[in-house]
mmCIF file of C-alpha atoms and ligand atoms in Angstrom:
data_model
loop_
_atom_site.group_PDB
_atom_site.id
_atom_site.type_symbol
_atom_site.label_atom_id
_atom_site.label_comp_id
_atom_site.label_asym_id
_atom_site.label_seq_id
_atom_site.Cartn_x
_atom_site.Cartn_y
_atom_site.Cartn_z
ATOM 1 C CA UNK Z 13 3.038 -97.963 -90.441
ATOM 2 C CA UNK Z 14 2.598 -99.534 -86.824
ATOM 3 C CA UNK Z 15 1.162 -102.530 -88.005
ATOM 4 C CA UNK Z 16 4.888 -103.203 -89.744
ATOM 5 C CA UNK Z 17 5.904 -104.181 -86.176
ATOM 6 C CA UNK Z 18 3.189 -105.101 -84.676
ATOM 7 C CA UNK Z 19 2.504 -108.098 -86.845
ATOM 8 C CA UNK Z 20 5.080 -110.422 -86.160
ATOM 9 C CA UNK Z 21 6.838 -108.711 -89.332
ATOM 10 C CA UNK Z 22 10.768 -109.393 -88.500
ATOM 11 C CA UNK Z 23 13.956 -107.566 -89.581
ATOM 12 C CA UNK Z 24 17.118 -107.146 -88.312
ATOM 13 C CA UNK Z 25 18.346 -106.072 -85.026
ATOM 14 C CA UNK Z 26 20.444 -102.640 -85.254
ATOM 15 C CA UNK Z 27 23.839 -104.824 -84.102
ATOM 16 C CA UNK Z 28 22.867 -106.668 -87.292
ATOM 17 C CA UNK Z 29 22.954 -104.165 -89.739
ATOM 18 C CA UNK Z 30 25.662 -102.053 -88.118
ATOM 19 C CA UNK Z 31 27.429 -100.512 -91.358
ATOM 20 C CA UNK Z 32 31.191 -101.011 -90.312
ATOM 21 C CA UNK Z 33 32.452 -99.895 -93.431
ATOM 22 C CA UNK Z 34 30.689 -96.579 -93.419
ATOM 23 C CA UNK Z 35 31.580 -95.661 -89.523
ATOM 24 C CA UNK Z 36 34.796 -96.273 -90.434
ATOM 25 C CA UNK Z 37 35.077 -94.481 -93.456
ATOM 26 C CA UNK Z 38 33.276 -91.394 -91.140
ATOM 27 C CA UNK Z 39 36.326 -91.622 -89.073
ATOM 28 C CA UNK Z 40 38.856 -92.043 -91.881
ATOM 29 C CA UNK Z 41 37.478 -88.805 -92.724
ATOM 30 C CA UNK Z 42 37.130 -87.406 -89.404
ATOM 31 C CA UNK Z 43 40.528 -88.267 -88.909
ATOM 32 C CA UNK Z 44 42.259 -86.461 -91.941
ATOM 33 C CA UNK Z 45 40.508 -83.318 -91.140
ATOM 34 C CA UNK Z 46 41.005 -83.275 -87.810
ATOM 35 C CA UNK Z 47 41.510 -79.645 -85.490
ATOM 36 C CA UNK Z 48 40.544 -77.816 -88.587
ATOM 37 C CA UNK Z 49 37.357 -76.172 -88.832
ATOM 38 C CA UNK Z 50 36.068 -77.863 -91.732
ATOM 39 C CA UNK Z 51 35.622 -81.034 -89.829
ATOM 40 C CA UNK Z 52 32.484 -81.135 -88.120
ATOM 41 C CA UNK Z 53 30.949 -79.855 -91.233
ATOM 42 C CA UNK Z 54 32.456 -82.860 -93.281
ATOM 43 C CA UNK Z 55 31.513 -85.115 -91.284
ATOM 44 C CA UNK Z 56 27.984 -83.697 -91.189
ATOM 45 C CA UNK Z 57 27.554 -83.945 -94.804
ATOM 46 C CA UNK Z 58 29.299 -87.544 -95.339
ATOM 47 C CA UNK Z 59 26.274 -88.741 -93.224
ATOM 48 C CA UNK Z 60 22.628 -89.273 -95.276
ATOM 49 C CA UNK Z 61 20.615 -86.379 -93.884
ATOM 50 C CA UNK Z 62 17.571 -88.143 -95.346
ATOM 51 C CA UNK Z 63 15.815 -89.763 -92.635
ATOM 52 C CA UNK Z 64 12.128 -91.785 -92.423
ATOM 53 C CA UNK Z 65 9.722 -92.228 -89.521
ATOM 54 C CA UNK Z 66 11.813 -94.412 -87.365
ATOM 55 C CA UNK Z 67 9.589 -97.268 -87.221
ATOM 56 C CA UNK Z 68 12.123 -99.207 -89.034
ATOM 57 C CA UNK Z 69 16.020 -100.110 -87.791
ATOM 58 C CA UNK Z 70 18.114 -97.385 -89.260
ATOM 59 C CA UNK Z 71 20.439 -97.738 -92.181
ATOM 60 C CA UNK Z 72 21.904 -94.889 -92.904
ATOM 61 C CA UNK Z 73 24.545 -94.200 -95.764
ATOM 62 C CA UNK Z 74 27.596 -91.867 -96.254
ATOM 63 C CA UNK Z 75 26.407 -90.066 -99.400
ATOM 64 C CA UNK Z 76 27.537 -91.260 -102.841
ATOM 65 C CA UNK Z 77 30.401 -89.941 -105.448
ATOM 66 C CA UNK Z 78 29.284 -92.182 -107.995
ATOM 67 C CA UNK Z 79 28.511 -89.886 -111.054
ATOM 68 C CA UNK Z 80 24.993 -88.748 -111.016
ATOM 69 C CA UNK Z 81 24.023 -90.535 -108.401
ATOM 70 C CA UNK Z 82 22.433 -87.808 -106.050
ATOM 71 C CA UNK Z 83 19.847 -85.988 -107.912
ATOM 72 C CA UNK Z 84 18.905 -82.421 -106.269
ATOM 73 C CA UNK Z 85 15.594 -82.852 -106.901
ATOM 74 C CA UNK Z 86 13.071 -82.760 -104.250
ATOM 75 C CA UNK Z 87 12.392 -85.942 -102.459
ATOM 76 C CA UNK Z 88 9.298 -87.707 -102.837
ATOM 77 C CA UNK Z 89 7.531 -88.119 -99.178
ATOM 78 C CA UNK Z 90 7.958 -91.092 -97.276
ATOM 79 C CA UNK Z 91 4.277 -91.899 -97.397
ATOM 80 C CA UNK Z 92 4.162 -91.616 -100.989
ATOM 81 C CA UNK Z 93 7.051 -93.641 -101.339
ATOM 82 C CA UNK Z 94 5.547 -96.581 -99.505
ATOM 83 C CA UNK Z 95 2.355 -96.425 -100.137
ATOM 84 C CA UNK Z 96 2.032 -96.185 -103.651
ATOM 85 C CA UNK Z 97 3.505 -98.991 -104.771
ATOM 86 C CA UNK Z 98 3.690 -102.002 -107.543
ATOM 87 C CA UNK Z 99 4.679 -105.561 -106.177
ATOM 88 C CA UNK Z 100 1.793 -107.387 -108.031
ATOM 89 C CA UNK Z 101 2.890 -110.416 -105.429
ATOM 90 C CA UNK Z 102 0.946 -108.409 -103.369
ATOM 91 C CA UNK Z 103 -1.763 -107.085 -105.651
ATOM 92 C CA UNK Z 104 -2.389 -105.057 -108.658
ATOM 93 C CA UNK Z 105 -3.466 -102.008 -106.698
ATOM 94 C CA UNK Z 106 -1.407 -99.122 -105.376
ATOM 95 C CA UNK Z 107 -2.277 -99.867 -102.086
ATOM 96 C CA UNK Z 108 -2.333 -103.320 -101.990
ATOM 97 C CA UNK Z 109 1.727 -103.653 -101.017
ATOM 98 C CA UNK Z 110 1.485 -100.988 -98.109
ATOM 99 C CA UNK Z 111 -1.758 -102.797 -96.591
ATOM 100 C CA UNK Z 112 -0.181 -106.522 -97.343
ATOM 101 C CA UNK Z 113 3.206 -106.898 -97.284
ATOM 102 C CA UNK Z 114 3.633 -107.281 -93.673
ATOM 103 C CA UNK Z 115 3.286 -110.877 -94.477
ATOM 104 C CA UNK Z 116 7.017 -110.558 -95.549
ATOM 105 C CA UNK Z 117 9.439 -112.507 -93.705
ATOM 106 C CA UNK Z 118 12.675 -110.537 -94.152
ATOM 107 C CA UNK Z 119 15.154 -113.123 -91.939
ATOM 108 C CA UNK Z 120 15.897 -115.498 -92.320
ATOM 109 C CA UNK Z 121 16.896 -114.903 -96.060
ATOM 110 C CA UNK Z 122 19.543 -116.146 -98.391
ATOM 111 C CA UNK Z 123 20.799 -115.006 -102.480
ATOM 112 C CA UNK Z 124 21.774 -117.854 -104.449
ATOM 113 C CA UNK Z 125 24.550 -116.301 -106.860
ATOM 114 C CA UNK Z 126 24.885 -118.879 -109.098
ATOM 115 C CA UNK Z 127 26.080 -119.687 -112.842
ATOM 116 C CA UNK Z 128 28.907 -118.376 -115.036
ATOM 117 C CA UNK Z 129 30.411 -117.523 -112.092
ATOM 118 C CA UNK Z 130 34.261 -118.542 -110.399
ATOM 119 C CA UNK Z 131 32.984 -118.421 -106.904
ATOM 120 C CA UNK Z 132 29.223 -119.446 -106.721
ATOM 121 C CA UNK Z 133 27.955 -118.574 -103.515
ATOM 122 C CA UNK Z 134 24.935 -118.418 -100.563
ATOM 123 C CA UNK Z 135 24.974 -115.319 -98.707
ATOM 124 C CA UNK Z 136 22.754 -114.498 -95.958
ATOM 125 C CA UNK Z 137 21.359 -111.232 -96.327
ATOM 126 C CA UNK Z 138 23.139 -110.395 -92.759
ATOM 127 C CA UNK Z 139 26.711 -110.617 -94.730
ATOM 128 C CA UNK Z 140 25.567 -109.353 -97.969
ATOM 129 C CA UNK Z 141 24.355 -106.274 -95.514
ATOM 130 C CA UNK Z 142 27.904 -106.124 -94.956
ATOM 131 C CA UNK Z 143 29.531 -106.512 -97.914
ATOM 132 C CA UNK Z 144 30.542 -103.324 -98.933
ATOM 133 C CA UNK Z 145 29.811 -99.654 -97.343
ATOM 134 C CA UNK Z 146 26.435 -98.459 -97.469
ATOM 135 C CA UNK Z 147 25.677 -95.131 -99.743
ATOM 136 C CA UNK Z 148 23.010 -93.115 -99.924
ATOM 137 C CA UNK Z 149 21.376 -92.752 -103.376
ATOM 138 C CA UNK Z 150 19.046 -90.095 -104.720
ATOM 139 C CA UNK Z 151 17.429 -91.226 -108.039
ATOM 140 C CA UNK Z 152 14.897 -90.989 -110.105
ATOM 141 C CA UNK Z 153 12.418 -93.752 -110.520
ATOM 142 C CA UNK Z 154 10.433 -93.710 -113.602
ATOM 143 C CA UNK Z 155 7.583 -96.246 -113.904
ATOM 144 C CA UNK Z 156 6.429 -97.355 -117.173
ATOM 145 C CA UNK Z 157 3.216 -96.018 -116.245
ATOM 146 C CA UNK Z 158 3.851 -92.739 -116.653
ATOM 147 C CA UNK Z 159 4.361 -91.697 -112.930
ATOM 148 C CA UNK Z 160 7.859 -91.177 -111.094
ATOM 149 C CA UNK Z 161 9.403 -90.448 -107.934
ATOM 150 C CA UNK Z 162 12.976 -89.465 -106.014
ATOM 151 C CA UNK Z 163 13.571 -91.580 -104.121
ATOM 152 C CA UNK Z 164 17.085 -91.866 -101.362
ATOM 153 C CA UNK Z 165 17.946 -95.479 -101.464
ATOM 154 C CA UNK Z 166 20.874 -96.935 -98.959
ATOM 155 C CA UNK Z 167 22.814 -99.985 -100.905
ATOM 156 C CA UNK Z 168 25.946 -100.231 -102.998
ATOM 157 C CA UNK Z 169 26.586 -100.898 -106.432
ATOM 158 C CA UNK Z 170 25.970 -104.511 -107.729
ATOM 159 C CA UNK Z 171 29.301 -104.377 -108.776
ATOM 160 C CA UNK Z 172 31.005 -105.047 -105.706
ATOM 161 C CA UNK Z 173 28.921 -107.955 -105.374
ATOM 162 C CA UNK Z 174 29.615 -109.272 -108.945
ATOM 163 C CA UNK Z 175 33.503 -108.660 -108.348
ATOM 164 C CA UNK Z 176 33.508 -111.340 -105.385
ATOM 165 C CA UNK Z 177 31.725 -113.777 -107.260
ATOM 166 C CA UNK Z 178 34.343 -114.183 -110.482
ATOM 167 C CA UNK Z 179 31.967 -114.163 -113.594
ATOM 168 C CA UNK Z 180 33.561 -116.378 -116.028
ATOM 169 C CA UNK Z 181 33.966 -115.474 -119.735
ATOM 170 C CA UNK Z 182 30.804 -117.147 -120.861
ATOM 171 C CA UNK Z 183 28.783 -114.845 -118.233
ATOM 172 C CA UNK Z 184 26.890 -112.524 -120.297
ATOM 173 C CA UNK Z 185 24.065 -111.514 -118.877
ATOM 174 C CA UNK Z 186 22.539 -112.000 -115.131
ATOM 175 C CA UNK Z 187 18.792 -112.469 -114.346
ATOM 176 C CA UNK Z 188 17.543 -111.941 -110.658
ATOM 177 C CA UNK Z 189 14.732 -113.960 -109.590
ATOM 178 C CA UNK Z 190 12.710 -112.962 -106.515
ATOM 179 C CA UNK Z 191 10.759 -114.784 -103.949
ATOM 180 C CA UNK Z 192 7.687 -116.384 -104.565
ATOM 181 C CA UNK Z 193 6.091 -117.530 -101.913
ATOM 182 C CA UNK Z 194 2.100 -117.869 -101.655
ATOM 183 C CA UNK Z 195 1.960 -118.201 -98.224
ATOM 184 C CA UNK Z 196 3.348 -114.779 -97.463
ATOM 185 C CA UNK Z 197 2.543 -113.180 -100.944
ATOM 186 C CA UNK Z 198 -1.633 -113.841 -101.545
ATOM 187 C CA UNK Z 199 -0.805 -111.725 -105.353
ATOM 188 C CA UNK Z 200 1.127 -115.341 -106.236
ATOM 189 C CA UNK Z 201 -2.379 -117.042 -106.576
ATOM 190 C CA UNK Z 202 -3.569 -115.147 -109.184
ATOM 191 C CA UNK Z 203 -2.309 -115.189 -112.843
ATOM 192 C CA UNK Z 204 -1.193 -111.969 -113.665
ATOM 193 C CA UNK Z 205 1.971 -112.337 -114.170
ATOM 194 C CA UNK Z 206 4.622 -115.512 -114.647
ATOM 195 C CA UNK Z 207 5.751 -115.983 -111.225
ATOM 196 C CA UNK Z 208 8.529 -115.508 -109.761
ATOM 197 C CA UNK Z 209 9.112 -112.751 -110.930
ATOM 198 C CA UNK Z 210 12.121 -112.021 -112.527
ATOM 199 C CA UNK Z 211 14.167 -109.407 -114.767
ATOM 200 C CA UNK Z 212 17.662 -109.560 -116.192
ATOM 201 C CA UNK Z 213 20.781 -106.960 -117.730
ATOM 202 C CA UNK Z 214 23.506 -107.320 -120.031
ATOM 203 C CA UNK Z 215 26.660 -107.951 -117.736
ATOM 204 C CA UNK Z 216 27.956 -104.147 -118.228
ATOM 205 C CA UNK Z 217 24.518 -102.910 -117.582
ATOM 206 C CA UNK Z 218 24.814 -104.851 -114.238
ATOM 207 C CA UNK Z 219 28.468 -103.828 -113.891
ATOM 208 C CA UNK Z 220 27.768 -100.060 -114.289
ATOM 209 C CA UNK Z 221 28.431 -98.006 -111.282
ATOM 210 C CA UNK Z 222 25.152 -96.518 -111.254
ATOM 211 C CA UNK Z 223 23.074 -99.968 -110.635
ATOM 212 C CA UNK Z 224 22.262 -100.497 -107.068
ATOM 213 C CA UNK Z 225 21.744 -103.343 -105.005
ATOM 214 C CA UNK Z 226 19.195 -101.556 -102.371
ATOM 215 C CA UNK Z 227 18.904 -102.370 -98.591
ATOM 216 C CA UNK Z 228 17.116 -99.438 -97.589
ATOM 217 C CA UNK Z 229 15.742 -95.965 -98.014
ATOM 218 C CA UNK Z 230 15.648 -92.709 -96.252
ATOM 219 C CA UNK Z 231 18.008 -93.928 -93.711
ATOM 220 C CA UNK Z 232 16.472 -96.917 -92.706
ATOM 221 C CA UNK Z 233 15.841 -100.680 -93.842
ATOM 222 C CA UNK Z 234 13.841 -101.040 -97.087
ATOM 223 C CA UNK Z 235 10.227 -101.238 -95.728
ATOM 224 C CA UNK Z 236 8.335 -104.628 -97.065
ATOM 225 C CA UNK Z 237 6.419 -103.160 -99.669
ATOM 226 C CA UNK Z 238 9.802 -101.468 -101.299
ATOM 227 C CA UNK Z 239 11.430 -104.619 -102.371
ATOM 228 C CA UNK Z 240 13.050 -105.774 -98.367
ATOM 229 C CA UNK Z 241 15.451 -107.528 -97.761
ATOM 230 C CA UNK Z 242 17.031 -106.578 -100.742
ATOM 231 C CA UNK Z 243 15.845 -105.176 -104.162
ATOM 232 C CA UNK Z 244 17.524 -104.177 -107.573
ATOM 233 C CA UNK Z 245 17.537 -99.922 -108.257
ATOM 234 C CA UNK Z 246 18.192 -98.830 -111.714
ATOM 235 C CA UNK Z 247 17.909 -96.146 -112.536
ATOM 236 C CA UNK Z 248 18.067 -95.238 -116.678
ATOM 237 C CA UNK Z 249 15.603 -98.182 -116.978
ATOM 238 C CA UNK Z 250 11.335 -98.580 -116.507
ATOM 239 C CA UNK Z 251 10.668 -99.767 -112.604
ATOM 240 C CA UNK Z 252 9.861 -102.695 -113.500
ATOM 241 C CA UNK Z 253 13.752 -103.629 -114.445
ATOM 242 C CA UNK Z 254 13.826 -102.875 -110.233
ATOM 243 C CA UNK Z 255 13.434 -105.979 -109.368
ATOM 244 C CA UNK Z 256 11.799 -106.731 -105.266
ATOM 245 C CA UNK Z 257 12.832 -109.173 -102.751
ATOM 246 C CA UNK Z 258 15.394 -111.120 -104.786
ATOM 247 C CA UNK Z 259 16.306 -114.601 -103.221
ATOM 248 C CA UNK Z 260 18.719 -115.814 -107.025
ATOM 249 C CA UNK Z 261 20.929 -113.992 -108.933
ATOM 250 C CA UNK Z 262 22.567 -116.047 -111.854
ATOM 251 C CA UNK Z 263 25.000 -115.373 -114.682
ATOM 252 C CA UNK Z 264 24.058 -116.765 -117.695
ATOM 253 C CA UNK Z 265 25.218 -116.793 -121.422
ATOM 254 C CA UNK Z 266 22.202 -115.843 -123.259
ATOM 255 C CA UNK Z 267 19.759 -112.750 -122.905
ATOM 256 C CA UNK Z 268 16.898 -114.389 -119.812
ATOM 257 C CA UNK Z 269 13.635 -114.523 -120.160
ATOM 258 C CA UNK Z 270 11.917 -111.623 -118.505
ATOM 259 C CA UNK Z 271 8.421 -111.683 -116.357
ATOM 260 C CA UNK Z 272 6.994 -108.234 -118.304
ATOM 261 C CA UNK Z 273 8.180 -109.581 -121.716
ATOM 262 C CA UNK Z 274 6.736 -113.178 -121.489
ATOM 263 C CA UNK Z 275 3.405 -111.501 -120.585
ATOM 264 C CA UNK Z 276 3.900 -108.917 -123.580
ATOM 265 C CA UNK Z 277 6.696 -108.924 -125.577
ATOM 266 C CA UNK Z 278 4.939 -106.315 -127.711
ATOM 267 C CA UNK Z 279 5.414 -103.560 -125.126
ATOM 268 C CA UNK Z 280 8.181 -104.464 -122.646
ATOM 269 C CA UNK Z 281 11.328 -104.902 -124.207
ATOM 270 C CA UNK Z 282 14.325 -106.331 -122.757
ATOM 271 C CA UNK Z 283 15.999 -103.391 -122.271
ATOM 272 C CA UNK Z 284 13.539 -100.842 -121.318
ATOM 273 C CA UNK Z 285 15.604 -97.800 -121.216
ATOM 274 C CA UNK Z 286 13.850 -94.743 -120.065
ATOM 275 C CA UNK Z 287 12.845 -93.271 -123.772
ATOM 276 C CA UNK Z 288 10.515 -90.848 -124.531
ATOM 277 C CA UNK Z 289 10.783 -90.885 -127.605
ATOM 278 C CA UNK Z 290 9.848 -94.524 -128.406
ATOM 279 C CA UNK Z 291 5.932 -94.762 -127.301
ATOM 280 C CA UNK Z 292 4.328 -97.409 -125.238
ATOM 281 C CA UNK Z 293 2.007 -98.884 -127.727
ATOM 282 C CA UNK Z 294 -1.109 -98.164 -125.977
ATOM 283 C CA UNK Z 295 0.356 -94.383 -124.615
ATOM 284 C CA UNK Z 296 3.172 -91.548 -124.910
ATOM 285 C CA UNK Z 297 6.357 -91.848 -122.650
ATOM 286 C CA UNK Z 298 7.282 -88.523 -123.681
ATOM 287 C CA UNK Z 299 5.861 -86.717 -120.076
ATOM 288 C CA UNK Z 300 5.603 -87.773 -116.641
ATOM 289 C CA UNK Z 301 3.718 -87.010 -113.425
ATOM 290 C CA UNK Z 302 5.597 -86.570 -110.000
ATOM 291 C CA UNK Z 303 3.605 -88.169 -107.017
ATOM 292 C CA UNK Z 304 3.091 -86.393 -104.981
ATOM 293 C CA UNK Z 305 2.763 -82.864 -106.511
ATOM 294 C CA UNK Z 306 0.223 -80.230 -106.021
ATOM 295 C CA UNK Z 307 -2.673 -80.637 -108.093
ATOM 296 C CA UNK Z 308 -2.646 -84.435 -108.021
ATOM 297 C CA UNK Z 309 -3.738 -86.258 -111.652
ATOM 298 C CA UNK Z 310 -4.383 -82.774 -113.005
ATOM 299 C CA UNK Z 311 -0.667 -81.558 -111.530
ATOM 300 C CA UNK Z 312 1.101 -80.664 -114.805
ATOM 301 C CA UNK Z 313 3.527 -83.439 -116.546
ATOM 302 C CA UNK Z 314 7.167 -83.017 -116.902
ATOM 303 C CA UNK Z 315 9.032 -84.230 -119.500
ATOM 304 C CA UNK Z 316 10.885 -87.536 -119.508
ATOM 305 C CA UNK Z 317 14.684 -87.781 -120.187
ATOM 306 C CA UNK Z 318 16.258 -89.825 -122.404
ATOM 307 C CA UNK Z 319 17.677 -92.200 -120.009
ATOM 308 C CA UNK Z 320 15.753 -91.138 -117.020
ATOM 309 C CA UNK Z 321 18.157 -87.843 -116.972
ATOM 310 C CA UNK Z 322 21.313 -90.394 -116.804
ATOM 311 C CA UNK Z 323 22.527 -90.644 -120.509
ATOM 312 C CA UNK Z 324 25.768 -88.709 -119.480
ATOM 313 C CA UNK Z 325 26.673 -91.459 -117.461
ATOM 314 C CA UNK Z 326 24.735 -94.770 -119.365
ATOM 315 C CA UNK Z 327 24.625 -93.557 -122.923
ATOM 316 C CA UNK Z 328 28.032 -95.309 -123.745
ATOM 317 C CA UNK Z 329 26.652 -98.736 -123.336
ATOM 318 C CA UNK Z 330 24.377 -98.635 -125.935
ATOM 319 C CA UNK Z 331 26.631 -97.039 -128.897
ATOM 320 C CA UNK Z 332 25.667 -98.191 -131.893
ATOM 321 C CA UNK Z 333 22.699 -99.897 -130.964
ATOM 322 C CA UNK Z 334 18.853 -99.042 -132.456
ATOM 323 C CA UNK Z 335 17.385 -98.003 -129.353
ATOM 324 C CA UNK Z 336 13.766 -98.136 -131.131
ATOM 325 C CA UNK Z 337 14.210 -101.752 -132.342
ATOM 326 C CA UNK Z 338 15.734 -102.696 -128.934
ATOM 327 C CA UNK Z 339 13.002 -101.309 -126.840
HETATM 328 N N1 LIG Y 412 9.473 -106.561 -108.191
HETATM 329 C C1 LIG Y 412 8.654 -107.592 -107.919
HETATM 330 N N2 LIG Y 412 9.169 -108.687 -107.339
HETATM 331 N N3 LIG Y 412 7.331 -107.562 -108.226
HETATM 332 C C2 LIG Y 412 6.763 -106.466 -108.843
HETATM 333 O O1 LIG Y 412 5.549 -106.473 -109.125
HETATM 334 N N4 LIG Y 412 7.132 -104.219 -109.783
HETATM 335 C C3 LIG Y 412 8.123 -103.368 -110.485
HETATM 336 C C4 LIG Y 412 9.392 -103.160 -109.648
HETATM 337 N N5 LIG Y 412 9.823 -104.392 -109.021
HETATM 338 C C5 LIG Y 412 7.605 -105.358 -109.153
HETATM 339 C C6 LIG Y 412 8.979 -105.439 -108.775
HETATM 340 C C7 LIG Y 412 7.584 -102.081 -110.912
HETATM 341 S S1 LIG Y 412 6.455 -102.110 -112.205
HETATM 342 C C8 LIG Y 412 7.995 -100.892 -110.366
HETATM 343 S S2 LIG Y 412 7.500 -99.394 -111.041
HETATM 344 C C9 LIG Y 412 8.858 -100.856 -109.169
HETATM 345 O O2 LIG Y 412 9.129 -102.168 -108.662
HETATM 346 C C10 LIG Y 412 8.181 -100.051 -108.083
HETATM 347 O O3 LIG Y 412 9.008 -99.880 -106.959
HETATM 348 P P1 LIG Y 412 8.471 -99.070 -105.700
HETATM 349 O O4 LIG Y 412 7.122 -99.618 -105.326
HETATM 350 O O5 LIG Y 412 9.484 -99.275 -104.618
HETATM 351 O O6 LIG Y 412 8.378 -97.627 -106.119
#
């Protein structure tokens, strides 16, 4: 990971990213259980005991209440986690992001929210940073490949974004649209996919607690290849609804045009809930491998939830609705 710094990649200082509202809600906390025993052991666990290599300024997170929002499952390693990776801006293969994306430059960098929206607004990714406390996530990611990971992210809901911003009544759904840039991204040049990239979600989808605008993960910034500056996490859906890098977020009235279902509308759906029940049409999504498990390709597949293992919380939103018609 040395070459991260040692190619003129750039990120923010520590003073940048300094998460005031977490600090302070550590002392808050600190505070209220103060000369009892239980303190120091609070305060332990409030803080993200998930840490990476340190190459990277840390970002740590006071770990979330949000409902089902930190899995106990075992953590995928940090190497897995950013070296096997999609960001087709930076090549089709696994490895292409890990060995590339130093060519990302992080700062400066500015989201356009834009739209159906009261207060339209630039924000450098220094104040969104700041914009609510960080958290630290534990989720599942579930590609539509077949392959998934755990994964601690540091962010904060969308939400708390989306609240500043005022959507007006006609705001219905929001796409993100992420950089494109083929200077810095050499994956841009080629064809395979409608560039830039970009994904959308019904307004409540984007409203629901569990969807995470991601900074970071295991404690520190979001390395280049994950998505950095700042990258979409949700959970229930494929990956691929995880949107990297996002430089425009806009509220629109009618369902967006999406980058996987302009290049195949036959087998990504808008919605792309996690479903193993409802088949790719070229393979099963019933089972799933874990990188990073003994045994490797032959390592034995578990089986996928409905929902990625959050219908409890997620289910709700789509009462009523044909889940196999609106793949
Ligand atoms: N975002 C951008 N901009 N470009 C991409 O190619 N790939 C998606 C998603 N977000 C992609 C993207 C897919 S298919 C997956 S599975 C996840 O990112 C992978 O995230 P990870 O590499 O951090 O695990």
């Amino acid at each position: 990971m040395h070459f991260l710094k040692d190619r003129g990649f750039t990120h923010a200082t520590p003073s940048d990213i300094t998460p005031r509202g977490v600090y302070e809600q550590r002392r808050q906390l600190i505070k209220g259980l103060a000369g009892t025993a239980l303190a120091g052991i609070a305060a332990r666990d409030a803080i993200a005991q998930t840490s990476g290599p340190g190459k990277l300024p840390a970002l740590p997170g006071a770990k979330s209440s949000v409902p089902g929002a930190m899995t106990m499952e075992k953590l995928t390693s940090y190497t897995d986690v950013t070296s096997y990776n999609n960001f087709y801006e930076y090549g089709t293969d696994k490895a292409d992001p890990g060995r590339a994306a130093h060519m990302l430059k992080t700062r400066p960098w500015t989201v356009a929210v834009e739209g159906e929206v009261k207060k339209p607004k630039t924000f450098d990714i220094d104040e969104l940073l700041k914009l609510s406390p960080m958290e630290e996530r534990i989720y599942r990611l579930r590609c539509v490949e077949g392959w998934s990971m755990v994964i601690p992210w540091v962010g904060y809901s969308l939400a708390e974004l989306i609240k500043r911003v005022e959507p007006t009544g006609n705001a219905k759904f929001v796409q993100f649209i992420t950089l494109a840039d083929k200077a810095q991204m050499p994956g841009v040049r080629s064809g395979v996919l409608d560039w830039p990239y970009s994904e959308g979600l019904r307004l409540d989808e984007a409203m629901h607690p569990l969807t995470l605008l991601g900074f970071g993960l295991y404690g520190e910034v979001m390395p280049n290849q994950n998505g950095a500056p700042v990258r979409l996490v949700v959970p229930w859906k494929y990956g691929f609804k995880s949107a990297k890098s996002i430089v425009k977020i806009r509220f629109v009235d009618k369902q967006p045009p999406t980058s996987w279902q302009t290049a195949a509308p036959q087998e990504y759906g808008f919605y792309s809930n996690v479903n193993p029940a409802v088949d790719h049409p070229r393979w099963s999504q019933a089972t799933e491998r874990r990188i990073g498990e003994a045994g490797g390709l032959f390592a034995k597949r578990k089986p996928t939830l409905p929902f990625n293992g959050y219908e409890a919380q997620v289910a709700p939103l789509y009462a009523g609705m044909d889940l196999k018609k609106n793949f």
